[in-house]
PDB file of C-alpha atoms in Angstrom:
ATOM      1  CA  UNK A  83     126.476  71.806  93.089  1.00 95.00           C
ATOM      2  CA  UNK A  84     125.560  73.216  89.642  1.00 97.00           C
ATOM      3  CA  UNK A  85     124.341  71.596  86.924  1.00 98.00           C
ATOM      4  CA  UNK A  86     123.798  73.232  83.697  1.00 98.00           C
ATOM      5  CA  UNK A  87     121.085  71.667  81.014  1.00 98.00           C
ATOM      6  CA  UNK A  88     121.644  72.155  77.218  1.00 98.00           C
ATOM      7  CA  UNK A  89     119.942  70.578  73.717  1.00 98.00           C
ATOM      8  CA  UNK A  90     122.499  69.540  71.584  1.00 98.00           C
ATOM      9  CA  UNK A  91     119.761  68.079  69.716  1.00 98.00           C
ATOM     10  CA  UNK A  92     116.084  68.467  69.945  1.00 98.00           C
ATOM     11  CA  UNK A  93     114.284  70.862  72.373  1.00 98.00           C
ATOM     12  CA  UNK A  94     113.396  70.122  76.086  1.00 98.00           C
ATOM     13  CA  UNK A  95     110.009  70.056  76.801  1.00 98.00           C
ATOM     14  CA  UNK A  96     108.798  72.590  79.556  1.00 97.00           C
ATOM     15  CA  UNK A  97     107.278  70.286  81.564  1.00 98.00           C
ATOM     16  CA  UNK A  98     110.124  68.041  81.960  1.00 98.00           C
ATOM     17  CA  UNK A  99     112.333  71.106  82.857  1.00 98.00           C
ATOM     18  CA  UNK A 100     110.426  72.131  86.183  1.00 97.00           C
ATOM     19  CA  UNK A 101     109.372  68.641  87.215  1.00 97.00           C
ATOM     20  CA  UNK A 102     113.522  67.833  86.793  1.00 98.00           C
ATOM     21  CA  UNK A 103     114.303  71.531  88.569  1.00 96.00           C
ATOM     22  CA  UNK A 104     111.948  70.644  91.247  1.00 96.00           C
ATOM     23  CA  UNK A 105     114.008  67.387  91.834  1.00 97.00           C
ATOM     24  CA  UNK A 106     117.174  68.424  92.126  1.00 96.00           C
ATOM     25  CA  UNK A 107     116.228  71.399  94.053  1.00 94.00           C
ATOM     26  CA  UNK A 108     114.996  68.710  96.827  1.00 92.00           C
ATOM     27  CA  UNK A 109     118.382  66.739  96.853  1.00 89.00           C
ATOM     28  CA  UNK A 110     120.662  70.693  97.134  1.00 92.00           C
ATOM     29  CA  UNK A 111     121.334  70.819  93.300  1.00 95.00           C
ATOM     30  CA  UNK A 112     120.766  73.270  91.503  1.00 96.00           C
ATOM     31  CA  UNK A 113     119.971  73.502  88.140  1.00 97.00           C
ATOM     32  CA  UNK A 114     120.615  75.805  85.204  1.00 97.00           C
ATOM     33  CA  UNK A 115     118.435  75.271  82.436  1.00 98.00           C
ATOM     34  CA  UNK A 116     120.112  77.086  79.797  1.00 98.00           C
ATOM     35  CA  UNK A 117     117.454  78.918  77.243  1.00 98.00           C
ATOM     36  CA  UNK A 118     118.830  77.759  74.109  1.00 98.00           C
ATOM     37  CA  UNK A 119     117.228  74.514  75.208  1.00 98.00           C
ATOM     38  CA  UNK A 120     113.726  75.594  74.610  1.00 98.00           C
ATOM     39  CA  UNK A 121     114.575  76.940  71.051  1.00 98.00           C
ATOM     40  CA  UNK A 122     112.566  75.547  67.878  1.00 98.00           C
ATOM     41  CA  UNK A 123     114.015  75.521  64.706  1.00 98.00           C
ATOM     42  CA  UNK A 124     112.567  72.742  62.436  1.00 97.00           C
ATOM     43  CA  UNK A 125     114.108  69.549  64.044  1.00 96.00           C
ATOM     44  CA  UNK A 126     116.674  70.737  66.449  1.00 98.00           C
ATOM     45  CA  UNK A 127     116.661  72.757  69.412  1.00 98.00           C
ATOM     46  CA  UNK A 128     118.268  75.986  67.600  1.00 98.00           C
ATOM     47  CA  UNK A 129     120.470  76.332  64.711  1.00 98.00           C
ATOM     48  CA  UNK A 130     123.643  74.286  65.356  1.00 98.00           C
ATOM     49  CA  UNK A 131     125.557  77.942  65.933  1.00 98.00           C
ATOM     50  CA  UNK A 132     122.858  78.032  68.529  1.00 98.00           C
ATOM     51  CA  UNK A 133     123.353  74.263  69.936  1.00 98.00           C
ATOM     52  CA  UNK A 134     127.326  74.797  69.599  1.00 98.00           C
ATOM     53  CA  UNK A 135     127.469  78.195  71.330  1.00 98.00           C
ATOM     54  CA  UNK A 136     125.319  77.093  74.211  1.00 98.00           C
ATOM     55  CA  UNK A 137     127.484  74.143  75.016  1.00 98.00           C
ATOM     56  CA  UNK A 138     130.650  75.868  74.897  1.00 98.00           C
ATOM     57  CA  UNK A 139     129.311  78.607  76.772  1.00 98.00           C
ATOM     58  CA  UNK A 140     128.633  76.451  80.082  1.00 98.00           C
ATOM     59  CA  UNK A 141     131.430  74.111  79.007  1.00 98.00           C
ATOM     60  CA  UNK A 142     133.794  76.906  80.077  1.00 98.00           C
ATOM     61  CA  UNK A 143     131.822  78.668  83.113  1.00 98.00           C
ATOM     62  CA  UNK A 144     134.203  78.032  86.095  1.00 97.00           C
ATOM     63  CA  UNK A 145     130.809  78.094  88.133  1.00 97.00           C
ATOM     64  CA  UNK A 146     129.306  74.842  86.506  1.00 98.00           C
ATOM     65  CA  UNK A 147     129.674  71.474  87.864  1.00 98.00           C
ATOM     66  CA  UNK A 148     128.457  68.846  85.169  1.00 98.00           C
ATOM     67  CA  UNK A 149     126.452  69.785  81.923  1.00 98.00           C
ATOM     68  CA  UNK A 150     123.822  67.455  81.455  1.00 98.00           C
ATOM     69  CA  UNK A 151     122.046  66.679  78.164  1.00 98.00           C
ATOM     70  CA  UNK A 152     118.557  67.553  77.748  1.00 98.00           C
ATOM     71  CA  UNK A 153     117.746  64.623  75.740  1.00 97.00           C
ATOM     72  CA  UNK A 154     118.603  62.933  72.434  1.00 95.00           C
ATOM     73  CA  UNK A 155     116.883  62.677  68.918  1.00 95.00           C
ATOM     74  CA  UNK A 156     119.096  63.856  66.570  1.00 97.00           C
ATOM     75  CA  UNK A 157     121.255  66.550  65.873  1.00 97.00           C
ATOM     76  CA  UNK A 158     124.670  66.650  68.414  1.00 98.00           C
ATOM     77  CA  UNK A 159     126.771  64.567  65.570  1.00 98.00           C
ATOM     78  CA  UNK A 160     126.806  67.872  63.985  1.00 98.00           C
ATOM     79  CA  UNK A 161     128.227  70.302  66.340  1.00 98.00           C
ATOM     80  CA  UNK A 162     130.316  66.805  68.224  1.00 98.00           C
ATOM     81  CA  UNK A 163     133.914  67.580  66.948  1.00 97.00           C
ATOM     82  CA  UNK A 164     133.335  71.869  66.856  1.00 97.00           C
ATOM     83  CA  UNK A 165     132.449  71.031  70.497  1.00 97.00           C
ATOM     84  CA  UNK A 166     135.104  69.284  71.342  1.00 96.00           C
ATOM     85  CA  UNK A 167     137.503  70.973  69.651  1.00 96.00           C
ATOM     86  CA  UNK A 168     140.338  73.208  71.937  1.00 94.00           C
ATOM     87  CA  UNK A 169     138.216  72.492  74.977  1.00 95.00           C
ATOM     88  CA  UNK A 170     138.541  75.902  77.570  1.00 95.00           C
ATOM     89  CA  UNK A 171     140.367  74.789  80.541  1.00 95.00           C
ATOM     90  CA  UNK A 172     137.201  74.865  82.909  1.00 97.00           C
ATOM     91  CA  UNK A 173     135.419  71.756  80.753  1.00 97.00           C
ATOM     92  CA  UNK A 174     137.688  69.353  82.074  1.00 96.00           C
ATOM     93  CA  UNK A 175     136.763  69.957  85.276  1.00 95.00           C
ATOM     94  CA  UNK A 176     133.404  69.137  84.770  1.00 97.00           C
ATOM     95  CA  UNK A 177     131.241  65.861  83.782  1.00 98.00           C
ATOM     96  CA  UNK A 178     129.121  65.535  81.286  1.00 98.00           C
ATOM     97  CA  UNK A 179     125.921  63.172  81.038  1.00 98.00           C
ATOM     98  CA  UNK A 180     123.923  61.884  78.345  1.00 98.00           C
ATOM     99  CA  UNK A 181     122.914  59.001  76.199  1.00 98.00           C
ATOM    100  CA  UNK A 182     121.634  58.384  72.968  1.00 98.00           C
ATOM    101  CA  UNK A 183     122.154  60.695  70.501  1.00 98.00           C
ATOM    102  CA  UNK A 184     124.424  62.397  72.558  1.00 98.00           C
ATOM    103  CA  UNK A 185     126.802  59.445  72.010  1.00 98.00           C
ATOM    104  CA  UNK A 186     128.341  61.669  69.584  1.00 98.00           C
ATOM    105  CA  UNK A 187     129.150  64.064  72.411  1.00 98.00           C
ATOM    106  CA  UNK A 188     130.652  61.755  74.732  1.00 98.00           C
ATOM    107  CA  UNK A 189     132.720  60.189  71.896  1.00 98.00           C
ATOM    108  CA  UNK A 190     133.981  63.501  70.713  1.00 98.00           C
ATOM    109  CA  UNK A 191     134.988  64.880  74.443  1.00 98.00           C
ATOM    110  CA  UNK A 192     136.393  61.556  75.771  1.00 97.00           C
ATOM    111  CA  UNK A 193     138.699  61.903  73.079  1.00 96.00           C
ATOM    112  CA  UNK A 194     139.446  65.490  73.733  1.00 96.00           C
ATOM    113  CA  UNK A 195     140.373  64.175  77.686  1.00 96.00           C
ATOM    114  CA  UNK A 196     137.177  65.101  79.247  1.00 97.00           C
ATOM    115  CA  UNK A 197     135.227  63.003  81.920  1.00 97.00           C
ATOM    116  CA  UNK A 198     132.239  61.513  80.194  1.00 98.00           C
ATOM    117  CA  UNK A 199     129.637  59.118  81.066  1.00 98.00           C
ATOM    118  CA  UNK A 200     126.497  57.379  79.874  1.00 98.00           C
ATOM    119  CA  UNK A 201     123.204  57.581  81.842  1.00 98.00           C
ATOM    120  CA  UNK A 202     119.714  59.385  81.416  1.00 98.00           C
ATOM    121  CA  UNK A 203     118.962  62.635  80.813  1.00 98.00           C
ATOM    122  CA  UNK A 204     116.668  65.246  81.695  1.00 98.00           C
ATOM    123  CA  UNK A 205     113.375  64.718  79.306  1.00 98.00           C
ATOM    124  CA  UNK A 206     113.532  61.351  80.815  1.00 98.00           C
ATOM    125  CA  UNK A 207     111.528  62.204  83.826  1.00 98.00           C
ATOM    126  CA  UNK A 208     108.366  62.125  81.212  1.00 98.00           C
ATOM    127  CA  UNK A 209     109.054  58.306  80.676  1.00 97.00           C
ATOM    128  CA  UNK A 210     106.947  55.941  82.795  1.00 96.00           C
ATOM    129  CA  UNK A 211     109.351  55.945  86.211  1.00 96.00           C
ATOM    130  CA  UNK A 212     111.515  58.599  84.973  1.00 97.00           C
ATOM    131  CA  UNK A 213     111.687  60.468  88.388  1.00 98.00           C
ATOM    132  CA  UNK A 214     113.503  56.954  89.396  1.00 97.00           C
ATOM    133  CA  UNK A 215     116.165  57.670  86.295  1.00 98.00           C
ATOM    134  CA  UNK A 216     116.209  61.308  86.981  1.00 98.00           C
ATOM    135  CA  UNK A 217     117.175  60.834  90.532  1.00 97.00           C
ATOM    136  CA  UNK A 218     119.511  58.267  89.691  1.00 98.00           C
ATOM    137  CA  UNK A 219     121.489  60.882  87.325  1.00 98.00           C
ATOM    138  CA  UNK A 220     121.151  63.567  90.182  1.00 97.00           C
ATOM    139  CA  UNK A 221     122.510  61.051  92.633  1.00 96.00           C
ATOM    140  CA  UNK A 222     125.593  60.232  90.659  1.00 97.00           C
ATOM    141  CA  UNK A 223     126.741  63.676  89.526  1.00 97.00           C
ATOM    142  CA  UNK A 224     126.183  64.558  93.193  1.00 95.00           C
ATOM    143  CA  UNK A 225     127.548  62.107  95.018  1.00 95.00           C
ATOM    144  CA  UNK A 226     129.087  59.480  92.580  1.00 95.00           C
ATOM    145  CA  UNK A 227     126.464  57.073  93.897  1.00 94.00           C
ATOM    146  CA  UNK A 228     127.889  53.254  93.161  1.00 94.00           C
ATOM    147  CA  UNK A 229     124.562  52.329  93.047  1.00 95.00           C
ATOM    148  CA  UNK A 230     123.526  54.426  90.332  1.00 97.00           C
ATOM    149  CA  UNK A 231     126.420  52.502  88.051  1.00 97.00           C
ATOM    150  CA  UNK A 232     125.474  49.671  85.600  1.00 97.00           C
ATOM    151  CA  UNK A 233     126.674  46.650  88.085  1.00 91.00           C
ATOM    152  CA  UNK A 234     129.829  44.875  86.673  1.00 87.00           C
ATOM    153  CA  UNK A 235     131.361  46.835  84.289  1.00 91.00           C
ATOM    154  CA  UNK A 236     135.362  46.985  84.300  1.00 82.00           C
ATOM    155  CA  UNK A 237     137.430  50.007  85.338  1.00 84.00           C
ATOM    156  CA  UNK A 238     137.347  50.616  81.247  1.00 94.00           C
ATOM    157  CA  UNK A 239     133.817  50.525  79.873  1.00 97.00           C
ATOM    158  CA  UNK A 240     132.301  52.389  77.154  1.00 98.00           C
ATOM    159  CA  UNK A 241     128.382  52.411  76.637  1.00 98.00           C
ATOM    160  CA  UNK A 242     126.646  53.787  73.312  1.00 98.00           C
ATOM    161  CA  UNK A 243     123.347  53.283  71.092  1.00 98.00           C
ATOM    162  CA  UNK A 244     124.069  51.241  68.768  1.00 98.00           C
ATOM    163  CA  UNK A 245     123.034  53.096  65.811  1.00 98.00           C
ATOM    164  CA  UNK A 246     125.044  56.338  66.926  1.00 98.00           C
ATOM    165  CA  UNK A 247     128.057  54.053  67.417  1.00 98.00           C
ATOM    166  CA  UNK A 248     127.691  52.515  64.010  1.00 98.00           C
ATOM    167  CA  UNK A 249     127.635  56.187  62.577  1.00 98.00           C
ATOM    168  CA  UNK A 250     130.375  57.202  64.196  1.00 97.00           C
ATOM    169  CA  UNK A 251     132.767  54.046  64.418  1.00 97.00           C
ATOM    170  CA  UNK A 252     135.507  55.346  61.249  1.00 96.00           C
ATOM    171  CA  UNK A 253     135.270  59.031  61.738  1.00 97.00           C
ATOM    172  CA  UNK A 254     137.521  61.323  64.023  1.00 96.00           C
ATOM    173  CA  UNK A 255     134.999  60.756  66.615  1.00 97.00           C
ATOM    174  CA  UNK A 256     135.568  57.065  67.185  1.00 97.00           C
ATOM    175  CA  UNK A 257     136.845  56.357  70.712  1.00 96.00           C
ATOM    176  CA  UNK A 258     139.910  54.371  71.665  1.00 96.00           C
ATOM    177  CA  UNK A 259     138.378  50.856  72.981  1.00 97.00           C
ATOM    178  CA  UNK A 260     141.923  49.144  73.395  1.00 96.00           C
ATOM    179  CA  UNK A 261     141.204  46.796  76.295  1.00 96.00           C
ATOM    180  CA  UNK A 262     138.091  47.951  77.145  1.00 97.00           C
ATOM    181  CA  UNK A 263     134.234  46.195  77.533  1.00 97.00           C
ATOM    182  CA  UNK A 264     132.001  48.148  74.790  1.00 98.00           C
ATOM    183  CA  UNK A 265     127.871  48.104  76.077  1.00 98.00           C
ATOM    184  CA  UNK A 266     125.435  48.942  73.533  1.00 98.00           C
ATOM    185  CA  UNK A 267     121.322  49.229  73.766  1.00 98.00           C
ATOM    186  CA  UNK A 268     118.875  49.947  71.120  1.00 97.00           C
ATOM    187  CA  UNK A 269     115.211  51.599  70.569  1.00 96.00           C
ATOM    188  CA  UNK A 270     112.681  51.272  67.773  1.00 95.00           C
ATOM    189  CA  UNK A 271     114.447  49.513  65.178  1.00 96.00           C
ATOM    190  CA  UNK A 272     113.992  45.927  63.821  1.00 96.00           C
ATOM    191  CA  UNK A 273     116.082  42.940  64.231  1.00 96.00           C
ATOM    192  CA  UNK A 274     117.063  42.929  60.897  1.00 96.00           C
ATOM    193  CA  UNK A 275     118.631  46.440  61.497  1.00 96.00           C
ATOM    194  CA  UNK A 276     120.448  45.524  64.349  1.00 97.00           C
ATOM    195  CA  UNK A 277     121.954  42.040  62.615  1.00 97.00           C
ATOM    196  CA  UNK A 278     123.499  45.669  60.014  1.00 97.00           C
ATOM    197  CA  UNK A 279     124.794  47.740  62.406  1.00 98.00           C
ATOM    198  CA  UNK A 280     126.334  45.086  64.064  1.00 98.00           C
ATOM    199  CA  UNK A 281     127.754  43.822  60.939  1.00 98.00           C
ATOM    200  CA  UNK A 282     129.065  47.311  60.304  1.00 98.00           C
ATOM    201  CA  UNK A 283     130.576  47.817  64.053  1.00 98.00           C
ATOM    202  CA  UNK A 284     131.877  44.452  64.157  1.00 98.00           C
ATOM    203  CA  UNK A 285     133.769  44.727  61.115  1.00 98.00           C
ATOM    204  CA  UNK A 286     135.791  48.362  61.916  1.00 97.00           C
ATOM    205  CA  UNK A 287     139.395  47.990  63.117  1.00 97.00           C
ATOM    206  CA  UNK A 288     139.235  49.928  65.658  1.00 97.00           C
ATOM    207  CA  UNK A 289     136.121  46.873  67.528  1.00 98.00           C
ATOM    208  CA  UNK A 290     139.175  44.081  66.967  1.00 97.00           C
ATOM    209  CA  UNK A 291     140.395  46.254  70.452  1.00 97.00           C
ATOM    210  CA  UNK A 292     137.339  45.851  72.485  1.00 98.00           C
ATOM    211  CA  UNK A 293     137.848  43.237  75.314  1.00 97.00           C
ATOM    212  CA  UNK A 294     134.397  42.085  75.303  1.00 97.00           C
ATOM    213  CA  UNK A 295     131.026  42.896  74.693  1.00 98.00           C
ATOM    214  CA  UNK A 296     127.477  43.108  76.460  1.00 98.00           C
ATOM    215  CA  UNK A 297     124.305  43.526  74.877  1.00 98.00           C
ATOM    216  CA  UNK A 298     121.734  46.054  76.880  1.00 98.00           C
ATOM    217  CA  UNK A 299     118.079  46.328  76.070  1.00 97.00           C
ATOM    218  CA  UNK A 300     116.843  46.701  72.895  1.00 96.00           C
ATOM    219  CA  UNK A 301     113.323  47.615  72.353  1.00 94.00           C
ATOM    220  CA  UNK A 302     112.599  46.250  69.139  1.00 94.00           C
ATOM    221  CA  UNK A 303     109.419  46.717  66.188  1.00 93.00           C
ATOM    222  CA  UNK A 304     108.523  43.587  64.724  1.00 93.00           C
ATOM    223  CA  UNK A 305     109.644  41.942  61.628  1.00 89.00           C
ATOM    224  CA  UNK A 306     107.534  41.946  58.732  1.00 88.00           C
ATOM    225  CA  UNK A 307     108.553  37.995  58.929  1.00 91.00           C
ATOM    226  CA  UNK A 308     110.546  35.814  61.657  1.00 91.00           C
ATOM    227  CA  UNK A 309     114.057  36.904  61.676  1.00 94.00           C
ATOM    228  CA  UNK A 310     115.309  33.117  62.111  1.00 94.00           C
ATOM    229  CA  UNK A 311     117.055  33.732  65.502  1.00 95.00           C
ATOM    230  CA  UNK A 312     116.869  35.948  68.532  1.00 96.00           C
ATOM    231  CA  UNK A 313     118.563  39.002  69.617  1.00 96.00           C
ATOM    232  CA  UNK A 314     121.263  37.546  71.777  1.00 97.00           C
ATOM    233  CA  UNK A 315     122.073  35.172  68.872  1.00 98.00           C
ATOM    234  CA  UNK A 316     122.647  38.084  66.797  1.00 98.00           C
ATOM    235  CA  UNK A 317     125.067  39.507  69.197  1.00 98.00           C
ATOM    236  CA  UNK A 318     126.988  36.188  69.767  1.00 98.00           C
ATOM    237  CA  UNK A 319     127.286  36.004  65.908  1.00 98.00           C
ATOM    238  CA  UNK A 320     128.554  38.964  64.970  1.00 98.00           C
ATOM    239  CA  UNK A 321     131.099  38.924  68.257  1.00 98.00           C
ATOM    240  CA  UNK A 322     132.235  35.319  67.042  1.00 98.00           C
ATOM    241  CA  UNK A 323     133.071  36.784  63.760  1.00 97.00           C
ATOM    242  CA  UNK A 324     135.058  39.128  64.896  1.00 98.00           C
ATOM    243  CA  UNK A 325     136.787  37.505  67.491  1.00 98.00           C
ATOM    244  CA  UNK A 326     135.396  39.619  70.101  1.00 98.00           C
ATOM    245  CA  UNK A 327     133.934  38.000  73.470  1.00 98.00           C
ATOM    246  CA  UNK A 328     130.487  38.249  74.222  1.00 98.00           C
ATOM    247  CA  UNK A 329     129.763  39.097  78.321  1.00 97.00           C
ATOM    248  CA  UNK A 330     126.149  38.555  78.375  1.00 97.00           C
ATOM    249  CA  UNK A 331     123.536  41.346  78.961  1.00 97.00           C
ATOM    250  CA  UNK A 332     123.769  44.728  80.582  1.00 97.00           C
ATOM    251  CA  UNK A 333     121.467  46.753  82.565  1.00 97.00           C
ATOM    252  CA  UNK A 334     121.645  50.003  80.094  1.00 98.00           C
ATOM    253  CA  UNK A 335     118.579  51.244  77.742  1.00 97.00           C
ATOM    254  CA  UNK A 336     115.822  53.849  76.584  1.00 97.00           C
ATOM    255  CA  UNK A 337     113.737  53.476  79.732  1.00 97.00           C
ATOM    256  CA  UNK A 338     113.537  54.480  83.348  1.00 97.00           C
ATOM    257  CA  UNK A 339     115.772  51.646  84.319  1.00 97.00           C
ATOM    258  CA  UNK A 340     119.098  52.620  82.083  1.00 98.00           C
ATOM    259  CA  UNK A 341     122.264  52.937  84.586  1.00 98.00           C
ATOM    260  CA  UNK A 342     125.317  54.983  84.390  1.00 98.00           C
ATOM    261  CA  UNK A 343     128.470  54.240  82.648  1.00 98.00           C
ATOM    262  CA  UNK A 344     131.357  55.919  83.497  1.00 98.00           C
ATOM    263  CA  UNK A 345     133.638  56.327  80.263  1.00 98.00           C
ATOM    264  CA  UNK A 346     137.464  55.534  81.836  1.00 96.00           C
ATOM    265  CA  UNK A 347     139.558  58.606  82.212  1.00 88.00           C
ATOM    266  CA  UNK A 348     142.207  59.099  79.410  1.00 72.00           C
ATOM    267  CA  UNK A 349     143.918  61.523  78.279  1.00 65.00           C
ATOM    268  CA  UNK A 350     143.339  63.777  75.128  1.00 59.00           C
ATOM    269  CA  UNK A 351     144.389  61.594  71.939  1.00 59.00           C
ATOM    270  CA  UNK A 352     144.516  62.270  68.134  1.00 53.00           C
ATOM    271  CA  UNK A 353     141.739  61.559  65.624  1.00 48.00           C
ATOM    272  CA  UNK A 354     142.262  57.634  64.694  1.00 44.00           C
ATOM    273  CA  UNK A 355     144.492  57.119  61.536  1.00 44.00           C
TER     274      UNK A 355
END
């Protein structure tokens, strides 16, 4: 199996790239690091011609398996509907991999009728037990490992960061979620900022489809002063509101121990009205 690497955000770190290519060379994977993913250019990894053109350049290579995100940051909202856009016939063959940031990514080719899913991604093997993650990811695009999958998610199950879903939830990138259980997780914000966003998500027409949601880990900076209830509370509240059901936690978030999340196949569909 192939697996090509690309930045569709900010640049991979060396270090991560040959512990990760030493990994998957152990388990008969082998991995194309593609060199735009080393590229510096202020914030992102390469201009976004460079970030674009390197992902539609393995995106239609017959020979590649799965393209796998090199990490997140910011940056792949950019590029996310050029990407997308008259997909070559060879990218729906393949899988692609990512989370945070590259929320944008999965959004934008799950709607062009590609096969998507959430889980970690290469820089991850720097994170305290990221070989464990990196394996995990390895394991699934290999294999399709059921034990690498968040356990007891529905046959349609979408996961995203929140913040990245609150940018993108009313733009042409906004997924279908008709029927479907929505997981979200969240890094280095306060609970103030996630009580927003989910004011925001909970309030877009297109959430009033979601079948219920679950609440991964959120790694959270304190509050300047007590937020007057905890994070589950917030979740419950804002899934009340909306008339959404709330299905308890998820096993999904920026650490070593995030899981996979299959996006459910569909078929191309139009930007939302």
């Amino acid at each position: 199996m192939r697996i090509a690497v690309v930045a569709p955000s900010c640049p991979l770190k060396q270090e991560a790239a040959e512990r990760v290519r030493s990994l998957a060379a152990g388990g008969g994977v082998e991995l194309v690091v593609h060199p735009q993913s080393f590229l510096e250019a202020g914030h992102f990894a390469g201009s976004d011609e460079d970030r674009l053109d390197a992902l539609r350049e393995v995106m239609a290579d017959p020979a590649i398996d799965a393209v796998w995100f090199a990490r997140g940051g910011y940056g792949s909202n950019r590029i996310a509907e050029a990407v997308a856009r008259d997909l070559p016939a060879a990218a729906l063959s393949k899988t692609f991999l990512g989370y945070s940031d590259g929320g944008f990514l999965l959004a934008a080719l799950h709607r062009a009728g590609a096969r998507v899913a959430h889980g970690p991604m290469v820089q991850d093997v720097l994170r305290t037990g990221g070989e464990t993650a990196v394996l995990r990811a390895l394991d699934w695009l290999a294999t399709r490992d059921p034990a690498a999958v968040e356990p007891g998610i529905k046959d349609s199950a979408f996961a995203f960061n929140l913040v990245v879903l609150s940018s993108l939830m009313g733009t042409p990138l906004e997924p279908d979620f008709s029927g479907s259980e929505l997981l979200i997780e969240e890094v280095d914000e306060e609970l103030y900022r996630i009580d927003r966003f989910l004011f925001h998500v909970t309030s877009q027409p297109g959430f009033a489809r979601v079948e219920r949601l679950r609440l991964g880990r959120c790694h959270l900076r304190a509050n300047d002063r007590p937020f007057g209830a905890e994070l589950e509370a917030v979740a419950q509240h804002w899934c009340a509101r909306a008339g959404v059901s709330y299905g308890g936690r998820a096993d999904i978030g920026h650490d070593a121990e995030n899981r996979i999340v299959p996006f459910p196949a569909r078929n191309a569909c139009p930007p939302p009205s």
